XYZ file of C-alpha atoms in Angstrom:
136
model
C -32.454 -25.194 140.270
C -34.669 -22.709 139.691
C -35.190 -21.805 143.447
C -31.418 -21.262 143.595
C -31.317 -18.648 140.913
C -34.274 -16.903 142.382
C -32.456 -17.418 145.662
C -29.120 -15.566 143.832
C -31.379 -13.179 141.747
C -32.539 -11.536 144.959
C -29.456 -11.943 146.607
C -27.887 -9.472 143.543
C -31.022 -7.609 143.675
C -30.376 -6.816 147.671
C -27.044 -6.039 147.439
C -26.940 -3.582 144.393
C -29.646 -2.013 145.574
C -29.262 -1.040 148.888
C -28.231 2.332 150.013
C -24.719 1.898 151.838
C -24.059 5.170 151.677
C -24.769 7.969 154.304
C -28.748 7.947 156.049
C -28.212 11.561 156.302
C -28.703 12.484 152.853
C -30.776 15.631 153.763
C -28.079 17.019 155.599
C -25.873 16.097 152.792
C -27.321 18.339 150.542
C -27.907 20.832 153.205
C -24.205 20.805 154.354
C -23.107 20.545 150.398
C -25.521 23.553 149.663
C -24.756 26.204 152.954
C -21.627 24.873 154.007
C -19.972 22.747 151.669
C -18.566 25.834 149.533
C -16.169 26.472 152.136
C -15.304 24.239 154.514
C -15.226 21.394 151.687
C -17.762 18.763 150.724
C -15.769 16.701 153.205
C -15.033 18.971 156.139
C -11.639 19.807 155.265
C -11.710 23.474 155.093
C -9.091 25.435 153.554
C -5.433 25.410 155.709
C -5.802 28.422 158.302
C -8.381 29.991 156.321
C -11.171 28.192 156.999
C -11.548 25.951 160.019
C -11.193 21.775 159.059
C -14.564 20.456 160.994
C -12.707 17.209 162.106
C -11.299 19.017 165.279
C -13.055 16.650 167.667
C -11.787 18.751 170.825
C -13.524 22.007 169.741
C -16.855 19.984 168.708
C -16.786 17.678 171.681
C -16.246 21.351 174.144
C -18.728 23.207 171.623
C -21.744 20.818 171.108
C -24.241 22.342 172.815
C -23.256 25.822 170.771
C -22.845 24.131 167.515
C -26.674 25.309 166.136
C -26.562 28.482 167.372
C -23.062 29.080 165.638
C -24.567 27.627 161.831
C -27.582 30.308 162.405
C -25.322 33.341 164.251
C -21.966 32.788 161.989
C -18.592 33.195 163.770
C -17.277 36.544 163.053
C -13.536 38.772 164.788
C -15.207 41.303 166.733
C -15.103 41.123 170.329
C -18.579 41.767 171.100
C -19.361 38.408 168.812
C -20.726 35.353 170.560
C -18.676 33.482 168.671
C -14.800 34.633 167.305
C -12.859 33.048 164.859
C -10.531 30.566 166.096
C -8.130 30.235 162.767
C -7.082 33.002 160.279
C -9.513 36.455 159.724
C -12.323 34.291 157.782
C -15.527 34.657 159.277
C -18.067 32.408 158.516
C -21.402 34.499 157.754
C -24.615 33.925 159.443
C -27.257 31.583 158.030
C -30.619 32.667 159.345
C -32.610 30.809 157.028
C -31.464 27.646 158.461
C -34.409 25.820 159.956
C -34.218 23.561 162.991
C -34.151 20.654 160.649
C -31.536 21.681 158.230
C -29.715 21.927 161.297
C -30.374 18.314 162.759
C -29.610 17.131 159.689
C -26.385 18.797 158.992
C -24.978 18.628 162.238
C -26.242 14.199 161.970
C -24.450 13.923 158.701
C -21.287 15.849 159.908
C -21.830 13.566 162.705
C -21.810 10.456 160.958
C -18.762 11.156 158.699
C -16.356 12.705 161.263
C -17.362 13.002 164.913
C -18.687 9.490 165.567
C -20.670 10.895 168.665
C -24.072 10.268 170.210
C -26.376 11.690 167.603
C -28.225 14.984 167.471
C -32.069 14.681 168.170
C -34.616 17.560 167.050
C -35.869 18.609 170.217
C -32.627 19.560 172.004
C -31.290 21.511 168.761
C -34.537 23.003 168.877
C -34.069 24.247 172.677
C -30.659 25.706 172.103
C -31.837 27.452 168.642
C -34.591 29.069 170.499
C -32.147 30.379 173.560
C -29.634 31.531 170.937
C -32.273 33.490 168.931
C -33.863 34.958 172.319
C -36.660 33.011 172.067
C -37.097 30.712 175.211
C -39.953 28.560 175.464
């Protein structure tokens, strides 16, 4: 008898405490502190205003540019890398990002909407450095 409550204690104890919400919960609080204000805590953005981040075709075609466009912003001016696809919002330019913030973010958005292989640090590294001018 006793075994079985033990047994049923740390069954209770297992499942109450484990985390089953998101792994990513640096790039939770990254994406709720830098991005979060506008696009939404969950993604949704803000009609044509601001751009919903659950448009799979424009992240699947834009992966690669996806850290260079949370460091550079996406502005209306033609000489910008990057140009506003919806409405005249731009989104400003977050240098202070490091490469981590952006693994981290880009992971969590990853895990909630995209459902794509994940991002690892040394590739988001690579591109941050090209998009900054800084090759290695």
């Amino acid at each position: 008898m006793k075994i079985y409550f033990l047994f049923v204690f740390l069954l209770i104890g297992l499942v109450c405490c484990k985390d089953y919400k998101n792994p990513y919960k640096e790039g939770k609080y990254a994406f709720e502190k830098h991005c979060g204000t506008c696009h939404g805590n969950n993604g949704e953005g803000l009609g044509s205003l601001i751009t919903n981040l659950n448009d799979l075709e424009f992240i699947n075609k834009n992966r690669n540019q996806l850290p260079c466009m949370l460091i550079k912003g996406i502005h209306n001016d033609s000489s910008s890398v990057f140009i506003t696809r919806h409405g005249d919002q731009e989104m400003p330019k977050n240098e202070l990002l490091t490469t981590s913030d952006v693994v981290n973010i880009l992971n969590y958005l990853n895990y909630n909407l995209w459902k794509m292989e994940t991002f690892d640090f040394r590739t988001i590294d690579s591109q941050m450095n090209r998009c900054s001018g800084n090759q290695k």
